[in-house]
Amino acid sequence: MNQPASEGQRVSRRGFMVQAGSAGLALGVAPESSYAQSGGKGAMKITGIQTYKFSVPTGQEIRDPGTGELISSTAKPWLFLKITTNSGIVGWGEGSGEWLVPSVEATLHEWKPLLIGQDPLGVVRLTEDIQNRLPWKGGATFGTAIAAINIALYDIAGKAWGVPIHTILGGRKRHKVRVYTGGALFDSPEAAVEKARSVAEAGFAGVKGNPLETRTWPMDEAAVAHSVACVEAMRSAMGPHFDILLDTHGSPTPELSIDYARRVAPYKPLFLEEPVKVGSIDALLAVSRNSPVPIATGEKLFTLNDFKPIIDQRACAVLQPDTLHAFGITSLLEIAKAAEQNQMLMAPHIGGGPLYYGASLAADSVMNNFLIQETGYWDLFDRFVEHEWKIKDGYVNVTDLPGLGVEVKEQDIAKMEYQPLPFRQYRHEDGSWKGW
């Protein structure tokens, strides 16, 4: 049973004990939740893992504006990982990744013998040990599975020691994180303005959309003109301090992206994301060196080795590793530290749920070179976790609760169904491939 709160204390709805003092709030946890408060008697060991695979409603069915082909269905698959210990402390991680979810789930269960009986407090040692046993060192499936474990172990460690993850990472450098979200901005200038206003009213610093999607062939002038008109309308309506972010999904030619960047530059977008397909540093450099708009990329890369050629040549201004696909919090911060040496900023990608988000915020809070954090499916988080995040005036607060600072609604996610995600179609008018 939780001990009663004394004067100056409060107990949160998740049983975390919070001590109020003149210097702010110092956190502890209720005795049965804290390995540290129990004196750490006996070695903590992992006793089991469990996965929850389910689909969440997006409320959108997005189709290619040129061909009408389905781009994104009305539901997205998420994957939560639960790691149990002999102390009673449970850690949660996330392995969401759209089409990757079944492969990641299978991989996690294959690795179960490498986890059972291990000390979960050796977060980096344990996740590195699994990677060292594999002859294949990269890829989104392995990266996402490792990340799910890495996040869950940090969650356990934070709960065991009664501290948030950012304390384990060396201490936060910011108490709030600048955030943006996505939207359908390029149906028309009027729709773009309407969406931007709704995003601002929800408290976000900015909005991101996908320009040039209407193109019917590789050098479609009409698509460029239309996309510029939409950004112009947003900037006129929203003023100079609202962030407009542009993501072309890595599908245009370098020449089309350069043309678009030059014409949209007067409206001051924060950055142009993935202006070329992944794989050619020269193509990326060609755009970066000729674009008046800062260039961002990285969600389709995984380890520091993948990012190093871009960092070494400073082939863009902003890096966007995905916390999950980039092998978790530990690896994400290695990439951030390397980018810092070349004065590159970090704007981590996200495409999943609240555990994913909590891990990203913890990492964001300790980076020196953090810029802005993507935020998706925000209105769905309350359905799956209890949390204390609030978005206001362009920022979300960084929690001081132990671990990830959330409590998963396990009974609710256990009832959720899983639906495979249909593969996307991005095609030109002549049937040739357009996207990714």
Short mmCIF file of C-alpha atoms in Angstrom, two decimals:
data_model
loop_
_atom_site.label_atom_id
_atom_site.label_comp_id
_atom_site.label_asym_id
_atom_site.label_seq_id
_atom_site.Cartn_x
_atom_site.Cartn_y
_atom_site.Cartn_z
CA MET A 1 0.00 0.00 0.00
CA ASN A 2 1.25 3.51 -0.77
CA GLN A 3 2.38 5.48 2.24
CA PRO A 4 0.20 8.54 2.94
CA ALA A 5 1.40 11.85 1.59
CA SER A 6 2.93 14.06 4.25
CA GLU A 7 2.73 17.85 4.28
CA GLY A 8 4.26 19.27 1.10
CA GLN A 9 3.77 16.02 -0.85
CA ARG A 10 1.23 14.94 -3.38
CA VAL A 11 0.59 11.58 -5.02
CA SER A 12 -0.10 11.57 -8.75
CA ARG A 13 -2.78 9.39 -10.28
CA ARG A 14 -0.08 6.86 -11.17
CA GLY A 15 1.19 6.45 -7.61
CA PHE A 16 4.36 8.52 -8.14
CA MET A 17 5.28 10.46 -5.00
CA VAL A 18 6.06 14.12 -5.71
CA GLN A 19 7.85 16.24 -3.10
CA ALA A 20 7.11 19.97 -3.26
CA GLY A 21 9.91 22.25 -2.15
CA SER A 22 11.30 25.73 -2.62
CA ALA A 23 13.38 24.57 -5.58
CA GLY A 24 10.40 23.03 -7.37
CA LEU A 25 9.28 19.41 -7.46
CA ALA A 26 11.61 16.60 -6.45
CA LEU A 27 10.36 13.21 -7.51
CA GLY A 28 10.34 9.88 -5.81
CA VAL A 29 8.07 6.85 -6.15
CA ALA A 30 5.91 4.86 -3.81
CA PRO A 31 7.92 2.19 -1.96
CA GLU A 32 6.54 -0.79 -3.82
CA SER A 33 7.44 0.88 -7.13
CA SER A 34 11.01 1.82 -6.29
CA TYR A 35 13.85 -0.66 -6.46
CA ALA A 36 16.15 2.02 -5.04
CA GLN A 37 13.92 2.69 -2.03
CA SER A 38 13.73 -1.02 -1.29
CA GLY A 39 17.49 -1.00 -0.92
CA GLY A 40 17.98 -2.84 -4.20
CA LYS A 41 17.81 -6.16 -2.36
CA GLY A 42 18.69 -8.98 -4.71
CA ALA A 43 19.59 -8.65 -8.34
CA MET A 44 16.85 -7.35 -10.58
CA LYS A 45 16.19 -9.71 -13.50
CA ILE A 46 13.98 -9.67 -16.58
CA THR A 47 11.30 -12.34 -16.24
CA GLY A 48 9.26 -11.94 -19.41
CA ILE A 49 8.18 -9.89 -22.41
CA GLN A 50 4.79 -9.30 -23.97
CA THR A 51 3.78 -7.48 -27.14
CA TYR A 52 0.56 -5.72 -28.09
CA LYS A 53 -0.05 -5.21 -31.80
CA PHE A 54 -3.04 -3.05 -32.70
CA SER A 55 -4.37 -0.50 -35.17
CA VAL A 56 -5.42 3.02 -34.28
CA PRO A 57 -7.88 5.14 -36.27
CA THR A 58 -6.41 8.13 -38.09
CA GLY A 59 -9.64 9.59 -39.38
CA GLN A 60 -8.04 10.02 -42.81
CA GLU A 61 -8.00 8.11 -46.05
CA ILE A 62 -5.38 9.87 -48.14
CA ARG A 63 -5.23 9.32 -51.88
CA ASP A 64 -2.75 10.48 -54.50
CA PRO A 65 -4.22 13.73 -55.84
CA GLY A 66 -3.04 12.87 -59.35
CA THR A 67 -4.09 9.23 -59.69
CA GLY A 68 -6.58 8.67 -56.89
CA GLU A 69 -4.56 5.67 -55.65
CA LEU A 70 -4.66 4.96 -51.90
CA ILE A 71 -1.69 6.50 -50.06
CA SER A 72 -2.69 6.06 -46.43
CA SER A 73 -5.56 4.10 -44.91
CA THR A 74 -7.89 5.08 -42.08
CA ALA A 75 -5.86 3.15 -39.48
CA LYS A 76 -2.19 2.83 -38.49
CA PRO A 77 -0.60 -0.19 -36.75
CA TRP A 78 1.25 0.33 -33.46
CA LEU A 79 3.28 -2.13 -31.38
CA PHE A 80 3.85 -1.82 -27.62
CA LEU A 81 6.45 -3.92 -25.76
CA LYS A 82 6.12 -4.79 -22.07
CA ILE A 83 9.16 -6.07 -20.15
CA THR A 84 8.51 -7.55 -16.69
CA THR A 85 11.00 -8.02 -13.86
CA ASN A 86 11.23 -9.99 -10.63
CA SER A 87 11.01 -6.72 -8.67
CA GLY A 88 7.52 -5.99 -9.93
CA ILE A 89 8.71 -3.02 -11.98
CA VAL A 90 7.46 -3.08 -15.58
CA GLY A 91 9.01 -1.23 -18.50
CA TRP A 92 7.22 -0.18 -21.67
CA GLY A 93 8.70 0.44 -25.10
CA GLU A 94 7.29 0.90 -28.57
CA GLY A 95 8.11 -0.80 -31.87
CA SER A 96 5.65 0.91 -34.21
CA GLY A 97 6.64 1.33 -37.83
CA GLU A 98 3.70 1.04 -40.19
CA TRP A 99 4.49 -1.97 -42.44
CA LEU A 100 7.28 -3.12 -40.11
CA VAL A 101 5.05 -4.06 -37.17
CA PRO A 102 4.67 -7.83 -37.84
CA SER A 103 8.40 -8.22 -38.55
CA VAL A 104 9.40 -6.25 -35.45
CA GLU A 105 7.04 -8.26 -33.26
CA ALA A 106 8.46 -11.55 -34.55
CA THR A 107 12.01 -10.28 -33.99
CA LEU A 108 11.31 -9.28 -30.39
CA HIS A 109 9.99 -12.73 -29.56
CA GLU A 110 12.99 -14.35 -31.28
CA TRP A 111 15.23 -12.31 -28.98
CA LYS A 112 13.36 -13.30 -25.82
CA PRO A 113 16.10 -15.80 -24.74
CA LEU A 114 18.62 -12.93 -24.88
CA LEU A 115 16.51 -10.90 -22.42
CA ILE A 116 15.20 -13.37 -19.84
CA GLY A 117 17.38 -13.46 -16.75
CA GLN A 118 19.32 -10.32 -17.69
CA ASP A 119 19.75 -7.24 -15.49
CA PRO A 120 17.48 -4.57 -17.05
CA LEU A 121 19.42 -1.73 -15.44
CA GLY A 122 22.33 -2.35 -17.80
CA VAL A 123 20.43 -0.54 -20.55
CA VAL A 124 23.25 0.16 -23.01
CA ARG A 125 25.16 -3.03 -22.25
CA LEU A 126 22.13 -5.21 -22.92
CA THR A 127 21.00 -3.51 -26.13
CA GLU A 128 24.59 -3.52 -27.45
CA ASP A 129 24.95 -7.19 -26.54
CA ILE A 130 21.96 -8.12 -28.70
CA GLN A 131 23.35 -6.10 -31.61
CA ASN A 132 26.80 -7.65 -31.23
CA ARG A 133 25.30 -11.13 -31.63
CA LEU A 134 23.84 -10.20 -35.04
CA PRO A 135 26.04 -10.22 -38.16
CA TRP A 136 23.64 -7.68 -39.78
CA LYS A 137 24.13 -4.27 -38.21
CA GLY A 138 21.46 -2.06 -39.74
CA GLY A 139 17.97 -1.93 -41.13
CA ALA A 140 14.64 -0.65 -39.94
CA THR A 141 13.36 -3.95 -38.53
CA PHE A 142 16.37 -4.59 -36.29
CA GLY A 143 16.59 -0.89 -35.44
CA THR A 144 12.96 -0.70 -34.35
CA ALA A 145 13.14 -3.90 -32.30
CA ILE A 146 16.29 -2.71 -30.53
CA ALA A 147 14.66 0.68 -29.92
CA ALA A 148 11.60 -0.92 -28.31
CA ILE A 149 13.87 -2.78 -25.89
CA ASN A 150 16.11 0.25 -25.29
CA ILE A 151 13.12 2.43 -24.39
CA ALA A 152 11.56 -0.19 -22.12
CA LEU A 153 14.85 -0.67 -20.26
CA TYR A 154 15.22 3.08 -19.73
CA ASP A 155 11.64 3.09 -18.44
CA ILE A 156 12.52 0.35 -15.93
CA ALA A 157 15.70 2.12 -14.83
CA GLY A 158 13.87 5.40 -14.30
CA LYS A 159 11.18 3.72 -12.24
CA ALA A 160 13.76 1.76 -10.24
CA TRP A 161 15.70 4.89 -9.34
CA GLY A 162 12.69 7.19 -9.09
CA VAL A 163 13.89 9.58 -11.79
CA PRO A 164 12.82 10.58 -15.32
CA ILE A 165 14.80 9.21 -18.24
CA HIS A 166 16.39 12.59 -18.91
CA THR A 167 18.10 12.43 -15.51
CA ILE A 168 19.69 9.10 -16.45
CA LEU A 169 20.82 10.68 -19.72
CA GLY A 170 22.73 13.39 -17.85
CA GLY A 171 20.08 15.98 -17.13
CA ARG A 172 17.69 17.97 -19.26
CA LYS A 173 18.79 21.19 -20.90
CA ARG A 174 15.25 22.41 -21.55
CA HIS A 175 12.01 22.02 -19.63
CA LYS A 176 9.84 22.24 -22.73
CA VAL A 177 10.19 21.13 -26.35
CA ARG A 178 9.08 23.05 -29.45
CA VAL A 179 6.56 20.98 -31.43
CA TYR A 180 4.75 20.88 -34.76
CA THR A 181 2.23 18.54 -36.33
CA GLY A 182 1.11 17.54 -39.81
CA GLY A 183 -1.82 18.40 -41.99
CA ALA A 184 -3.36 18.28 -45.45
CA LEU A 185 -2.01 21.62 -46.63
CA PHE A 186 -1.92 21.29 -50.39
CA ASP A 187 -5.49 20.59 -51.45
CA SER A 188 -5.96 24.34 -51.97
CA PRO A 189 -4.65 27.63 -50.53
CA GLU A 190 -7.91 28.03 -48.61
CA ALA A 191 -7.67 24.56 -47.07
CA ALA A 192 -4.02 25.19 -46.16
CA VAL A 193 -4.93 28.34 -44.23
CA GLU A 194 -7.80 26.60 -42.46
CA LYS A 195 -5.55 23.74 -41.36
CA ALA A 196 -2.72 26.02 -40.26
CA ARG A 197 -5.12 28.03 -38.11
CA SER A 198 -6.52 24.91 -36.45
CA VAL A 199 -3.00 23.68 -35.67
CA ALA A 200 -2.05 27.04 -34.15
CA GLU A 201 -5.22 27.04 -32.06
CA ALA A 202 -4.29 23.58 -30.76
CA GLY A 203 -1.06 25.06 -29.40
CA PHE A 204 1.52 23.89 -31.93
CA ALA A 205 4.37 26.06 -33.17
CA GLY A 206 3.87 25.00 -36.77
CA VAL A 207 2.47 22.60 -39.33
CA LYS A 208 4.01 20.34 -41.96
CA GLY A 209 2.55 19.23 -45.27
CA ASN A 210 3.55 17.46 -48.48
CA PRO A 211 4.08 19.80 -51.46
CA LEU A 212 4.51 18.67 -55.08
CA GLU A 213 2.28 15.63 -54.56
CA THR A 214 -0.04 16.74 -57.37
CA ARG A 215 2.65 16.40 -60.03
CA THR A 216 1.77 14.15 -62.93
CA TRP A 217 5.31 13.89 -64.35
CA PRO A 218 8.85 14.59 -63.01
CA MET A 219 9.04 18.29 -63.98
CA ASP A 220 5.44 19.39 -63.45
CA GLU A 221 5.35 23.21 -63.39
CA ALA A 222 1.69 23.26 -62.35
CA ALA A 223 2.49 21.28 -59.20
CA VAL A 224 5.26 23.74 -58.27
CA ALA A 225 3.02 26.77 -58.80
CA HIS A 226 0.17 25.20 -56.80
CA SER A 227 2.44 24.28 -53.88
CA VAL A 228 3.98 27.74 -53.77
CA ALA A 229 0.51 29.34 -53.74
CA CYS A 230 -0.51 27.25 -50.73
CA VAL A 231 2.57 28.27 -48.71
CA GLU A 232 2.14 31.91 -49.72
CA ALA A 233 -1.45 31.85 -48.44
CA MET A 234 -0.42 30.31 -45.12
CA ARG A 235 2.36 32.79 -44.51
CA SER A 236 0.07 35.71 -45.32
CA ALA A 237 -2.61 34.42 -42.94
CA MET A 238 -0.39 33.20 -40.10
CA GLY A 239 2.25 35.92 -39.92
CA PRO A 240 6.02 35.60 -39.63
CA HIS A 241 6.34 33.54 -36.43
CA PHE A 242 4.33 30.43 -37.32
CA ASP A 243 6.50 27.53 -38.56
CA ILE A 244 5.72 26.10 -42.00
CA LEU A 245 7.51 22.84 -42.76
CA LEU A 246 7.61 21.09 -46.13
CA ASP A 247 8.13 17.34 -46.69
CA THR A 248 8.46 16.02 -50.25
CA HIS A 249 8.96 12.38 -49.14
CA GLY A 250 12.22 12.00 -51.06
CA SER A 251 10.42 11.72 -54.36
CA PRO A 252 11.21 14.78 -56.55
CA THR A 253 14.22 15.15 -58.78
CA PRO A 254 16.95 17.47 -57.42
CA GLU A 255 16.12 20.00 -60.14
CA LEU A 256 12.44 20.12 -59.23
CA SER A 257 13.25 20.53 -55.55
CA ILE A 258 15.71 23.35 -56.25
CA ASP A 259 13.15 25.16 -58.39
CA TYR A 260 10.51 24.78 -55.72
CA ALA A 261 12.86 25.87 -52.91
CA ARG A 262 13.85 29.04 -54.74
CA ARG A 263 10.26 30.00 -55.43
CA VAL A 264 8.94 29.23 -51.95
CA ALA A 265 11.86 30.84 -50.11
CA PRO A 266 10.23 34.31 -49.75
CA TYR A 267 7.61 32.72 -47.47
CA LYS A 268 10.27 31.47 -45.02
CA PRO A 269 9.54 27.76 -44.51
CA LEU A 270 11.50 26.33 -41.57
CA PHE A 271 12.93 23.58 -43.77
CA LEU A 272 12.40 21.45 -46.86
CA GLU A 273 12.47 17.78 -45.91
CA GLU A 274 13.71 14.89 -48.06
CA PRO A 275 14.06 16.82 -51.33
CA VAL A 276 15.66 13.78 -53.03
CA LYS A 277 15.63 10.01 -52.69
CA VAL A 278 17.90 8.50 -50.04
CA GLY A 279 21.13 7.03 -51.38
CA SER A 280 23.05 9.81 -53.11
CA ILE A 281 25.03 12.32 -51.06
CA ASP A 282 25.83 14.16 -54.28
CA ALA A 283 22.14 14.65 -55.08
CA LEU A 284 21.47 15.88 -51.54
CA LEU A 285 24.43 18.26 -51.72
CA ALA A 286 23.24 19.58 -55.08
CA VAL A 287 19.97 20.67 -53.47
CA SER A 288 21.49 21.89 -50.19
CA ARG A 289 24.03 24.09 -51.96
CA ASN A 290 21.47 25.63 -54.28
CA SER A 291 18.48 25.96 -51.97
CA PRO A 292 17.78 29.16 -50.03
CA VAL A 293 15.56 27.03 -47.74
CA PRO A 294 17.34 24.87 -45.11
CA ILE A 295 17.31 21.18 -46.09
CA ALA A 296 16.38 18.34 -43.70
CA THR A 297 16.63 14.56 -44.02
CA GLY A 298 17.19 11.36 -42.07
CA GLU A 299 14.03 9.42 -41.25
CA LYS A 300 15.04 6.60 -43.62
CA LEU A 301 18.53 6.24 -42.12
CA PHE A 302 19.32 4.14 -39.08
CA THR A 303 22.70 4.16 -37.33
CA LEU A 304 25.43 6.72 -36.83
CA ASN A 305 27.32 5.02 -39.65
CA ASP A 306 24.44 5.86 -42.01
CA PHE A 307 24.40 9.49 -40.90
CA LYS A 308 28.15 10.02 -40.80
CA PRO A 309 28.68 10.72 -44.54
CA ILE A 310 25.95 13.38 -44.39
CA ILE A 311 27.40 14.88 -41.21
CA ASP A 312 30.99 14.82 -42.49
CA GLN A 313 30.02 16.73 -45.64
CA ARG A 314 27.35 18.82 -43.90
CA ALA A 315 25.06 17.79 -46.72
CA CYS A 316 22.01 19.32 -45.05
CA ALA A 317 21.15 21.70 -42.22
CA VAL A 318 18.80 19.53 -40.14
CA LEU A 319 18.89 15.81 -39.30
CA GLN A 320 15.69 13.84 -38.67
CA PRO A 321 16.52 10.41 -37.28
CA ASP A 322 13.53 8.39 -36.16
CA THR A 323 13.83 7.42 -32.49
CA LEU A 324 12.57 3.92 -33.23
CA HIS A 325 14.19 3.06 -36.54
CA ALA A 326 17.49 4.61 -35.36
CA PHE A 327 17.94 1.93 -32.64
CA GLY A 328 16.48 3.91 -29.75
CA ILE A 329 17.40 6.71 -27.37
CA THR A 330 21.05 5.73 -26.99
CA SER A 331 21.74 5.74 -30.73
CA LEU A 332 19.67 8.88 -31.34
CA LEU A 333 21.85 10.82 -28.93
CA GLU A 334 25.03 9.49 -30.56
CA ILE A 335 23.78 10.90 -33.87
CA ALA A 336 22.89 14.22 -32.23
CA LYS A 337 26.32 14.55 -30.65
CA ALA A 338 28.06 13.86 -33.97
CA ALA A 339 25.82 16.38 -35.76
CA GLU A 340 26.60 18.98 -33.14
CA GLN A 341 30.25 18.96 -34.21
CA ASN A 342 29.23 20.30 -37.63
CA GLN A 343 26.64 22.68 -36.20
CA MET A 344 23.69 20.74 -37.59
CA LEU A 345 20.31 20.83 -35.86
CA MET A 346 18.06 17.92 -34.84
CA ALA A 347 14.34 17.56 -35.61
CA PRO A 348 13.52 13.90 -34.85
CA HIS A 349 10.92 12.14 -36.98
CA ILE A 350 7.98 10.35 -35.41
CA GLY A 351 5.24 8.15 -36.82
CA GLY A 352 3.64 6.31 -33.93
CA GLY A 353 2.33 6.40 -30.42
CA PRO A 354 2.87 7.92 -26.99
CA LEU A 355 5.70 5.66 -25.77
CA TYR A 356 7.62 6.55 -28.92
CA TYR A 357 6.81 10.21 -28.21
CA GLY A 358 7.90 10.07 -24.58
CA ALA A 359 11.24 8.54 -25.55
CA SER A 360 11.77 11.24 -28.18
CA LEU A 361 10.98 14.04 -25.73
CA ALA A 362 13.43 12.64 -23.18
CA ALA A 363 16.16 12.63 -25.83
CA ASP A 364 15.16 16.08 -27.15
CA SER A 365 15.45 17.57 -23.69
CA VAL A 366 19.15 16.68 -23.33
CA MET A 367 20.37 17.64 -26.84
CA ASN A 368 22.40 20.80 -27.29
CA ASN A 369 21.40 21.08 -30.95
CA PHE A 370 17.67 20.38 -30.79
CA LEU A 371 15.38 22.36 -33.14
CA ILE A 372 11.82 21.02 -33.16
CA GLN A 373 9.92 17.76 -32.58
CA GLU A 374 7.35 16.24 -34.90
CA THR A 375 4.07 15.27 -33.20
CA GLY A 376 1.54 12.89 -34.69
CA TYR A 377 -1.74 11.36 -33.52
CA TRP A 378 -1.69 13.63 -30.47
CA ASP A 379 -5.45 13.44 -30.02
CA LEU A 380 -5.23 9.63 -29.68
CA PHE A 381 -2.68 9.45 -26.85
CA ASP A 382 -5.23 9.67 -24.02
CA ARG A 383 -6.90 6.50 -25.28
CA PHE A 384 -3.79 4.40 -24.66
CA VAL A 385 -1.82 6.02 -21.82
CA GLU A 386 -2.22 8.33 -18.87
CA HIS A 387 0.21 11.22 -19.26
CA GLU A 388 0.82 14.77 -18.10
CA TRP A 389 1.90 16.37 -21.39
CA LYS A 390 0.26 19.60 -22.44
CA ILE A 391 0.81 21.48 -25.69
CA LYS A 392 0.67 25.24 -25.31
CA ASP A 393 2.23 28.24 -27.04
CA GLY A 394 4.22 26.04 -29.42
CA TYR A 395 5.73 23.75 -26.79
CA VAL A 396 5.10 20.52 -24.89
CA ASN A 397 6.33 20.13 -21.32
CA VAL A 398 9.06 17.61 -20.45
CA THR A 399 7.82 15.31 -17.68
CA ASP A 400 9.63 14.88 -14.38
CA LEU A 401 7.81 11.65 -13.56
CA PRO A 402 9.93 8.47 -13.29
CA GLY A 403 10.83 6.59 -16.46
CA LEU A 404 8.76 7.59 -19.47
CA GLY A 405 6.30 9.27 -17.12
CA VAL A 406 3.27 7.48 -18.54
CA GLU A 407 1.02 4.62 -17.49
CA VAL A 408 -0.17 2.33 -20.27
CA LYS A 409 -3.86 1.43 -20.33
CA GLU A 410 -3.05 -2.21 -20.82
CA GLN A 411 -6.59 -3.52 -20.60
CA ASP A 412 -7.67 -1.10 -23.32
CA ILE A 413 -4.89 -1.89 -25.79
CA ALA A 414 -5.42 -5.61 -25.24
CA LYS A 415 -8.90 -5.23 -26.74
CA MET A 416 -7.70 -3.41 -29.86
CA GLU A 417 -7.71 -5.21 -33.21
CA TYR A 418 -4.86 -5.28 -35.71
CA GLN A 419 -5.30 -4.61 -39.43
CA PRO A 420 -2.45 -4.93 -41.93
CA LEU A 421 -1.57 -1.65 -43.58
CA PRO A 422 -2.06 -1.48 -47.36
CA PHE A 423 1.06 -0.58 -49.30
CA ARG A 424 1.21 2.94 -50.65
CA GLN A 425 0.95 3.94 -54.28
CA TYR A 426 2.70 7.04 -55.65
CA ARG A 427 2.48 7.11 -59.44
CA HIS A 428 2.74 9.61 -62.25
CA GLU A 429 -0.04 9.97 -64.79
CA ASP A 430 1.72 7.51 -67.11
CA GLY A 431 1.85 4.83 -64.40
CA SER A 432 5.54 5.19 -63.55
CA TRP A 433 6.63 5.31 -59.90
CA LYS A 434 6.58 8.75 -58.25
CA GLY A 435 7.20 8.44 -54.51
CA TRP A 436 9.58 7.32 -51.79
#
